[in-house]
Amino acid sequence: LIMTEEKSHPNQESIEEFLEAFKMASERKRLGLLNGLEERVEELLGLGSTLMSGFDPGVCDWTPGFILQVIHKTDKDFIRNTLNCDDLSWFDSPSDVGFDYSPLQRFLLNESYEDADRFTSSKLRELAGEKAVKRGYVYFSEVESIPSIDLSTLDKLWVVYSRGKFGFTVQAKILDSLGGRYDKLWPRIGWKKDGIWTRYPKAFNWSIEAPNGHMPLVNQLRGVRLMDALLNHQGFKTKS
């Protein structure tokens, strides 16, 4: 009698069922299933080009981002060859000004968060205009002119490749939960400790273990106004 794979593991769902359950689960439940998904990475790879067929690259959802990170750690060629993403950019990343955000996708895919943060800062300066590039930082008054689409793309890529932990919209939600008080936000996201600003870059936590909202960094030494202009940008107003 030849036993099928399913029969020998009567309690284990097929990888397709597990993926479907993972996708439909609440945020909290999904976070509890991460290890189970990582343990079944070979089965994920076995799904081949159908692996991502149930996901939409246009949506800001960290579930496919996490799956891509898991498979990329095991098989560096899968995304390029099997999913046909030459530049490893599976997610849509539109730009109003023709910017290429594929380097950011690669940094985030590989959890190279410090490189991703530097890329984000330099792109924000470019989006803010020539004066910001020359000056080396963005004035709060320049934020309004940054295209909503580009700001949303930057935010989305941070959210999808961090299990929903990082991104401007994450920082905005935390600020909202603190009644809009920046003095409470800084320590909550790890930018200040015991009244002292966290030293850049060495004292920041460039890993997925960092506090929620820890990245991307905005130069808080220039005061609240730059951060406030970013988090209140019209590009985020349509988001929940």
PDB file of C-alpha atoms in Angstrom:
ATOM      1  CA  LEU A   1       0.000   0.000   0.000  1.00  0.00           C
ATOM      2  CA  ILE A   2       1.533   3.294  -1.075  1.00  0.00           C
ATOM      3  CA  MET A   3       0.690   6.105   1.284  1.00  0.00           C
ATOM      4  CA  THR A   4       0.332   9.554  -0.161  1.00  0.00           C
ATOM      5  CA  GLU A   5       2.117  12.497   1.442  1.00  0.00           C
ATOM      6  CA  GLU A   6      -1.182  13.764   2.859  1.00  0.00           C
ATOM      7  CA  LYS A   7      -2.059  10.428   4.438  1.00  0.00           C
ATOM      8  CA  SER A   8       1.249  10.192   6.272  1.00  0.00           C
ATOM      9  CA  HIS A   9       0.620  13.643   7.810  1.00  0.00           C
ATOM     10  CA  PRO A  10      -3.095  13.480   8.572  1.00  0.00           C
ATOM     11  CA  ASN A  11      -3.038  16.719  10.601  1.00  0.00           C
ATOM     12  CA  GLN A  12      -1.037  18.775   8.159  1.00  0.00           C
ATOM     13  CA  GLU A  13      -2.832  20.933   5.618  1.00  0.00           C
ATOM     14  CA  SER A  14      -1.522  20.920   2.086  1.00  0.00           C
ATOM     15  CA  ILE A  15       0.757  23.877   1.358  1.00  0.00           C
ATOM     16  CA  GLU A  16      -1.999  25.400  -0.792  1.00  0.00           C
ATOM     17  CA  GLU A  17      -4.476  25.181   2.110  1.00  0.00           C
ATOM     18  CA  PHE A  18      -1.893  26.564   4.517  1.00  0.00           C
ATOM     19  CA  LEU A  19      -1.168  29.502   2.182  1.00  0.00           C
ATOM     20  CA  GLU A  20      -4.874  30.222   1.804  1.00  0.00           C
ATOM     21  CA  ALA A  21      -5.375  30.145   5.590  1.00  0.00           C
ATOM     22  CA  PHE A  22      -2.320  32.376   6.038  1.00  0.00           C
ATOM     23  CA  LYS A  23      -3.713  34.865   3.526  1.00  0.00           C
ATOM     24  CA  MET A  24      -7.160  35.001   5.116  1.00  0.00           C
ATOM     25  CA  ALA A  25      -6.004  35.127   8.748  1.00  0.00           C
ATOM     26  CA  SER A  26      -6.173  38.243  10.898  1.00  0.00           C
ATOM     27  CA  GLU A  27      -2.960  40.257  11.239  1.00  0.00           C
ATOM     28  CA  ARG A  28      -2.301  38.820  14.694  1.00  0.00           C
ATOM     29  CA  LYS A  29      -2.911  35.234  13.609  1.00  0.00           C
ATOM     30  CA  ARG A  30      -0.742  35.670  10.513  1.00  0.00           C
ATOM     31  CA  LEU A  31       2.172  36.835  12.661  1.00  0.00           C
ATOM     32  CA  GLY A  32       1.776  33.619  14.658  1.00  0.00           C
ATOM     33  CA  LEU A  33       2.018  31.507  11.484  1.00  0.00           C
ATOM     34  CA  LEU A  34       5.335  32.940  10.208  1.00  0.00           C
ATOM     35  CA  ASN A  35       7.497  30.145  11.597  1.00  0.00           C
ATOM     36  CA  GLY A  36       5.199  27.494  10.154  1.00  0.00           C
ATOM     37  CA  LEU A  37       5.494  29.094   6.754  1.00  0.00           C
ATOM     38  CA  GLU A  38       9.293  29.321   6.985  1.00  0.00           C
ATOM     39  CA  GLU A  39       9.490  25.621   7.910  1.00  0.00           C
ATOM     40  CA  ARG A  40       7.635  24.743   4.708  1.00  0.00           C
ATOM     41  CA  VAL A  41       9.792  26.816   2.365  1.00  0.00           C
ATOM     42  CA  GLU A  42      10.688  23.802   0.180  1.00  0.00           C
ATOM     43  CA  GLU A  43       6.985  23.176  -0.417  1.00  0.00           C
ATOM     44  CA  LEU A  44       6.522  26.864  -1.289  1.00  0.00           C
ATOM     45  CA  LEU A  45       9.317  26.584  -3.851  1.00  0.00           C
ATOM     46  CA  GLY A  46       7.640  23.411  -5.159  1.00  0.00           C
ATOM     47  CA  LEU A  47       4.603  25.468  -6.191  1.00  0.00           C
ATOM     48  CA  GLY A  48       6.803  27.038  -8.865  1.00  0.00           C
ATOM     49  CA  SER A  49       5.368  29.878 -10.914  1.00  0.00           C
ATOM     50  CA  THR A  50       1.914  29.454  -9.323  1.00  0.00           C
ATOM     51  CA  LEU A  51       3.257  30.443  -5.878  1.00  0.00           C
ATOM     52  CA  MET A  52       2.277  34.122  -6.190  1.00  0.00           C
ATOM     53  CA  SER A  53      -0.793  33.686  -8.394  1.00  0.00           C
ATOM     54  CA  GLY A  54      -3.224  34.499  -5.584  1.00  0.00           C
ATOM     55  CA  PHE A  55      -1.528  37.815  -4.762  1.00  0.00           C
ATOM     56  CA  ASP A  56      -1.767  41.250  -6.332  1.00  0.00           C
ATOM     57  CA  PRO A  57       1.539  43.141  -6.811  1.00  0.00           C
ATOM     58  CA  GLY A  58      -0.397  46.404  -6.857  1.00  0.00           C
ATOM     59  CA  VAL A  59      -1.723  46.051  -3.306  1.00  0.00           C
ATOM     60  CA  CYS A  60       0.013  47.152  -0.101  1.00  0.00           C
ATOM     61  CA  ASP A  61      -0.009  43.747   1.638  1.00  0.00           C
ATOM     62  CA  TRP A  62       2.938  42.323   3.582  1.00  0.00           C
ATOM     63  CA  THR A  63       1.889  38.670   3.139  1.00  0.00           C
ATOM     64  CA  PRO A  64       3.430  38.256  -0.347  1.00  0.00           C
ATOM     65  CA  GLY A  65       6.411  40.357   0.761  1.00  0.00           C
ATOM     66  CA  PHE A  66       7.156  37.952   3.597  1.00  0.00           C
ATOM     67  CA  ILE A  67       6.770  34.930   1.297  1.00  0.00           C
ATOM     68  CA  LEU A  68       9.221  36.489  -1.184  1.00  0.00           C
ATOM     69  CA  GLN A  69      11.741  37.136   1.620  1.00  0.00           C
ATOM     70  CA  VAL A  70      11.453  33.535   2.845  1.00  0.00           C
ATOM     71  CA  ILE A  71      11.954  31.953  -0.571  1.00  0.00           C
ATOM     72  CA  HIS A  72      14.746  34.366  -1.513  1.00  0.00           C
ATOM     73  CA  LYS A  73      16.762  33.316   1.548  1.00  0.00           C
ATOM     74  CA  THR A  74      16.592  29.702   0.383  1.00  0.00           C
ATOM     75  CA  ASP A  75      16.795  30.111  -3.387  1.00  0.00           C
ATOM     76  CA  LYS A  76      18.355  33.308  -4.734  1.00  0.00           C
ATOM     77  CA  ASP A  77      17.302  32.496  -8.321  1.00  0.00           C
ATOM     78  CA  PHE A  78      13.617  31.702  -7.787  1.00  0.00           C
ATOM     79  CA  ILE A  79      12.220  35.250  -8.069  1.00  0.00           C
ATOM     80  CA  ARG A  80      14.348  36.044 -11.108  1.00  0.00           C
ATOM     81  CA  ASN A  81      13.887  32.790 -12.999  1.00  0.00           C
ATOM     82  CA  THR A  82      10.639  31.197 -11.846  1.00  0.00           C
ATOM     83  CA  LEU A  83       8.645  34.377 -11.200  1.00  0.00           C
ATOM     84  CA  ASN A  84      10.279  36.162 -14.166  1.00  0.00           C
ATOM     85  CA  CYS A  85      11.310  39.257 -12.203  1.00  0.00           C
ATOM     86  CA  ASP A  86      14.657  40.168 -13.724  1.00  0.00           C
ATOM     87  CA  ASP A  87      15.369  42.953 -11.240  1.00  0.00           C
ATOM     88  CA  LEU A  88      13.803  41.037  -8.284  1.00  0.00           C
ATOM     89  CA  SER A  89      10.993  43.621  -8.177  1.00  0.00           C
ATOM     90  CA  TRP A  90       7.774  41.664  -7.821  1.00  0.00           C
ATOM     91  CA  PHE A  91       5.686  44.543  -6.438  1.00  0.00           C
ATOM     92  CA  ASP A  92       4.406  47.357  -8.635  1.00  0.00           C
ATOM     93  CA  SER A  93       6.283  50.560  -7.790  1.00  0.00           C
ATOM     94  CA  PRO A  94       4.808  53.419  -9.825  1.00  0.00           C
ATOM     95  CA  SER A  95       6.466  56.829 -10.050  1.00  0.00           C
ATOM     96  CA  ASP A  96       5.119  60.139 -11.281  1.00  0.00           C
ATOM     97  CA  VAL A  97       8.603  61.246 -12.314  1.00  0.00           C
ATOM     98  CA  GLY A  98      10.017  58.058 -13.831  1.00  0.00           C
ATOM     99  CA  PHE A  99      12.094  56.992 -10.811  1.00  0.00           C
ATOM    100  CA  ASP A 100      13.253  53.383 -10.579  1.00  0.00           C
ATOM    101  CA  TYR A 101      12.495  51.902  -7.171  1.00  0.00           C
ATOM    102  CA  SER A 102      13.844  48.418  -7.925  1.00  0.00           C
ATOM    103  CA  PRO A 103      17.043  49.022  -5.853  1.00  0.00           C
ATOM    104  CA  LEU A 104      14.809  49.729  -2.840  1.00  0.00           C
ATOM    105  CA  GLN A 105      12.867  46.504  -3.452  1.00  0.00           C
ATOM    106  CA  ARG A 106      16.128  44.548  -3.542  1.00  0.00           C
ATOM    107  CA  PHE A 107      17.452  46.127  -0.331  1.00  0.00           C
ATOM    108  CA  LEU A 108      14.185  45.434   1.486  1.00  0.00           C
ATOM    109  CA  LEU A 109      13.812  41.933   0.053  1.00  0.00           C
ATOM    110  CA  ASN A 110      17.242  41.135   1.519  1.00  0.00           C
ATOM    111  CA  GLU A 111      16.414  42.957   4.792  1.00  0.00           C
ATOM    112  CA  SER A 112      19.282  45.384   4.118  1.00  0.00           C
ATOM    113  CA  TYR A 113      17.348  48.019   6.018  1.00  0.00           C
ATOM    114  CA  GLU A 114      20.177  50.528   6.467  1.00  0.00           C
ATOM    115  CA  ASP A 115      20.833  50.580   2.698  1.00  0.00           C
ATOM    116  CA  ALA A 116      17.085  50.843   2.096  1.00  0.00           C
ATOM    117  CA  ASP A 117      16.913  53.784   4.482  1.00  0.00           C
ATOM    118  CA  ARG A 118      19.773  55.627   2.748  1.00  0.00           C
ATOM    119  CA  PHE A 119      18.132  55.020  -0.639  1.00  0.00           C
ATOM    120  CA  THR A 120      14.814  56.346   0.709  1.00  0.00           C
ATOM    121  CA  SER A 121      16.454  59.508   2.070  1.00  0.00           C
ATOM    122  CA  SER A 122      18.244  60.229  -1.190  1.00  0.00           C
ATOM    123  CA  LYS A 123      15.056  59.673  -3.213  1.00  0.00           C
ATOM    124  CA  LEU A 124      13.096  61.994  -0.912  1.00  0.00           C
ATOM    125  CA  ARG A 125      15.696  64.712  -1.543  1.00  0.00           C
ATOM    126  CA  GLU A 126      15.463  64.163  -5.312  1.00  0.00           C
ATOM    127  CA  LEU A 127      11.653  64.225  -5.145  1.00  0.00           C
ATOM    128  CA  ALA A 128      11.762  67.462  -3.130  1.00  0.00           C
ATOM    129  CA  GLY A 129      13.837  69.180  -5.813  1.00  0.00           C
ATOM    130  CA  GLU A 130      17.270  70.407  -6.799  1.00  0.00           C
ATOM    131  CA  LYS A 131      17.660  72.702  -3.781  1.00  0.00           C
ATOM    132  CA  ALA A 132      17.055  69.820  -1.368  1.00  0.00           C
ATOM    133  CA  VAL A 133      19.626  67.688  -3.213  1.00  0.00           C
ATOM    134  CA  LYS A 134      22.247  70.474  -3.026  1.00  0.00           C
ATOM    135  CA  ARG A 135      21.431  71.262   0.591  1.00  0.00           C
ATOM    136  CA  GLY A 136      21.533  67.595   1.598  1.00  0.00           C
ATOM    137  CA  TYR A 137      18.184  67.563   3.372  1.00  0.00           C
ATOM    138  CA  VAL A 138      14.516  68.364   2.794  1.00  0.00           C
ATOM    139  CA  TYR A 139      12.755  71.471   4.151  1.00  0.00           C
ATOM    140  CA  PHE A 140       9.275  70.846   5.530  1.00  0.00           C
ATOM    141  CA  SER A 141       7.893  73.374   3.043  1.00  0.00           C
ATOM    142  CA  GLU A 142       9.151  71.238   0.134  1.00  0.00           C
ATOM    143  CA  VAL A 143       7.265  68.103   1.181  1.00  0.00           C
ATOM    144  CA  GLU A 144       3.937  69.190  -0.275  1.00  0.00           C
ATOM    145  CA  SER A 145       5.360  69.189  -3.808  1.00  0.00           C
ATOM    146  CA  ILE A 146       6.547  65.554  -3.543  1.00  0.00           C
ATOM    147  CA  PRO A 147       4.289  63.449  -5.815  1.00  0.00           C
ATOM    148  CA  SER A 148       1.748  61.385  -3.864  1.00  0.00           C
ATOM    149  CA  ILE A 149       2.350  58.335  -6.053  1.00  0.00           C
ATOM    150  CA  ASP A 150       6.074  58.269  -5.273  1.00  0.00           C
ATOM    151  CA  LEU A 151       5.572  58.769  -1.545  1.00  0.00           C
ATOM    152  CA  SER A 152       2.977  55.967  -1.555  1.00  0.00           C
ATOM    153  CA  THR A 153       5.390  53.685  -3.417  1.00  0.00           C
ATOM    154  CA  LEU A 154       8.189  54.332  -0.905  1.00  0.00           C
ATOM    155  CA  ASP A 155       5.783  53.684   1.962  1.00  0.00           C
ATOM    156  CA  LYS A 156       4.282  50.561   0.399  1.00  0.00           C
ATOM    157  CA  LEU A 157       7.672  48.920  -0.208  1.00  0.00           C
ATOM    158  CA  TRP A 158       8.675  49.499   3.426  1.00  0.00           C
ATOM    159  CA  VAL A 159       5.362  48.089   4.685  1.00  0.00           C
ATOM    160  CA  VAL A 160       5.298  44.979   2.477  1.00  0.00           C
ATOM    161  CA  TYR A 161       8.875  43.940   3.235  1.00  0.00           C
ATOM    162  CA  SER A 162       8.674  44.438   7.014  1.00  0.00           C
ATOM    163  CA  ARG A 163       5.605  42.386   8.021  1.00  0.00           C
ATOM    164  CA  GLY A 164       3.804  45.715   8.329  1.00  0.00           C
ATOM    165  CA  LYS A 165       6.267  47.073  10.918  1.00  0.00           C
ATOM    166  CA  PHE A 166       7.927  49.922   9.013  1.00  0.00           C
ATOM    167  CA  GLY A 167       6.762  52.763   6.779  1.00  0.00           C
ATOM    168  CA  PHE A 168       5.428  56.318   6.956  1.00  0.00           C
ATOM    169  CA  THR A 169       1.822  55.135   7.333  1.00  0.00           C
ATOM    170  CA  VAL A 170       2.896  52.899  10.243  1.00  0.00           C
ATOM    171  CA  GLN A 171       4.524  55.899  11.938  1.00  0.00           C
ATOM    172  CA  ALA A 172       1.396  57.974  11.278  1.00  0.00           C
ATOM    173  CA  LYS A 173      -0.862  55.336  12.874  1.00  0.00           C
ATOM    174  CA  ILE A 174       1.362  55.153  15.956  1.00  0.00           C
ATOM    175  CA  LEU A 175       1.364  58.958  16.227  1.00  0.00           C
ATOM    176  CA  ASP A 176      -2.418  58.935  15.948  1.00  0.00           C
ATOM    177  CA  SER A 177      -2.676  56.331  18.717  1.00  0.00           C
ATOM    178  CA  LEU A 178      -0.579  58.651  20.915  1.00  0.00           C
ATOM    179  CA  GLY A 179      -2.950  61.565  20.384  1.00  0.00           C
ATOM    180  CA  GLY A 180      -0.610  63.251  17.912  1.00  0.00           C
ATOM    181  CA  ARG A 181       2.102  63.761  20.540  1.00  0.00           C
ATOM    182  CA  TYR A 182       5.558  63.675  19.000  1.00  0.00           C
ATOM    183  CA  ASP A 183       7.224  63.718  22.418  1.00  0.00           C
ATOM    184  CA  LYS A 184       5.637  60.285  22.950  1.00  0.00           C
ATOM    185  CA  LEU A 185       6.296  59.077  19.390  1.00  0.00           C
ATOM    186  CA  TRP A 186      10.114  59.444  19.478  1.00  0.00           C
ATOM    187  CA  PRO A 187      10.709  56.986  22.354  1.00  0.00           C
ATOM    188  CA  ARG A 188       7.983  54.617  21.098  1.00  0.00           C
ATOM    189  CA  ILE A 189       9.673  54.173  17.709  1.00  0.00           C
ATOM    190  CA  GLY A 190      13.174  54.077  19.221  1.00  0.00           C
ATOM    191  CA  TRP A 191      14.427  57.474  18.050  1.00  0.00           C
ATOM    192  CA  LYS A 192      14.902  58.760  21.584  1.00  0.00           C
ATOM    193  CA  LYS A 193      15.814  57.058  24.845  1.00  0.00           C
ATOM    194  CA  ASP A 194      15.843  58.618  28.304  1.00  0.00           C
ATOM    195  CA  GLY A 195      15.512  62.044  26.703  1.00  0.00           C
ATOM    196  CA  ILE A 196      18.524  61.561  24.413  1.00  0.00           C
ATOM    197  CA  TRP A 197      18.276  61.302  20.620  1.00  0.00           C
ATOM    198  CA  THR A 198      19.403  57.977  19.165  1.00  0.00           C
ATOM    199  CA  ARG A 199      22.760  58.426  17.407  1.00  0.00           C
ATOM    200  CA  TYR A 200      22.735  57.911  13.652  1.00  0.00           C
ATOM    201  CA  PRO A 201      23.592  55.423  12.252  1.00  0.00           C
ATOM    202  CA  LYS A 202      25.284  53.185  14.824  1.00  0.00           C
ATOM    203  CA  ALA A 203      22.669  53.285  17.583  1.00  0.00           C
ATOM    204  CA  PHE A 204      19.707  52.540  15.308  1.00  0.00           C
ATOM    205  CA  ASN A 205      18.427  48.981  15.002  1.00  0.00           C
ATOM    206  CA  TRP A 206      18.658  48.087  11.317  1.00  0.00           C
ATOM    207  CA  SER A 207      16.751  44.814  11.632  1.00  0.00           C
ATOM    208  CA  ILE A 208      13.235  43.401  11.621  1.00  0.00           C
ATOM    209  CA  GLU A 209      13.535  43.232  15.434  1.00  0.00           C
ATOM    210  CA  ALA A 210      13.451  47.047  15.670  1.00  0.00           C
ATOM    211  CA  PRO A 211      10.394  48.688  17.261  1.00  0.00           C
ATOM    212  CA  ASN A 212       7.368  49.256  15.010  1.00  0.00           C
ATOM    213  CA  GLY A 213       7.778  52.516  13.089  1.00  0.00           C
ATOM    214  CA  HIS A 214      11.573  52.619  13.630  1.00  0.00           C
ATOM    215  CA  MET A 215      12.136  53.105   9.887  1.00  0.00           C
ATOM    216  CA  PRO A 216      12.401  54.890   7.561  1.00  0.00           C
ATOM    217  CA  LEU A 217      14.286  57.619   9.398  1.00  0.00           C
ATOM    218  CA  VAL A 218      13.437  61.270   9.034  1.00  0.00           C
ATOM    219  CA  ASN A 219      15.909  63.798  10.382  1.00  0.00           C
ATOM    220  CA  GLN A 220      14.197  64.495  13.702  1.00  0.00           C
ATOM    221  CA  LEU A 221      16.932  66.989  14.627  1.00  0.00           C
ATOM    222  CA  ARG A 222      15.311  69.390  12.188  1.00  0.00           C
ATOM    223  CA  GLY A 223      12.299  69.400  14.494  1.00  0.00           C
ATOM    224  CA  VAL A 224       8.784  68.102  14.215  1.00  0.00           C
ATOM    225  CA  ARG A 225       7.777  70.057  11.126  1.00  0.00           C
ATOM    226  CA  LEU A 226       9.447  67.859   8.500  1.00  0.00           C
ATOM    227  CA  MET A 227       8.055  64.652  10.010  1.00  0.00           C
ATOM    228  CA  ASP A 228       4.650  66.279  10.428  1.00  0.00           C
ATOM    229  CA  ALA A 229       4.598  67.410   6.793  1.00  0.00           C
ATOM    230  CA  LEU A 230       5.512  63.893   5.621  1.00  0.00           C
ATOM    231  CA  LEU A 231       3.014  62.009   7.771  1.00  0.00           C
ATOM    232  CA  ASN A 232       0.254  64.457   6.812  1.00  0.00           C
ATOM    233  CA  HIS A 233       1.033  64.446   3.081  1.00  0.00           C
ATOM    234  CA  GLN A 234      -2.088  64.312   0.905  1.00  0.00           C
ATOM    235  CA  GLY A 235      -0.795  61.042  -0.584  1.00  0.00           C
ATOM    236  CA  PHE A 236      -1.537  59.303   2.703  1.00  0.00           C
ATOM    237  CA  LYS A 237      -4.890  60.951   3.330  1.00  0.00           C
ATOM    238  CA  THR A 238      -6.741  58.401   1.212  1.00  0.00           C
ATOM    239  CA  LYS A 239      -5.284  55.524   3.238  1.00  0.00           C
ATOM    240  CA  SER A 240      -7.012  54.122   6.276  1.00  0.00           C
TER     241      SER A 240
END
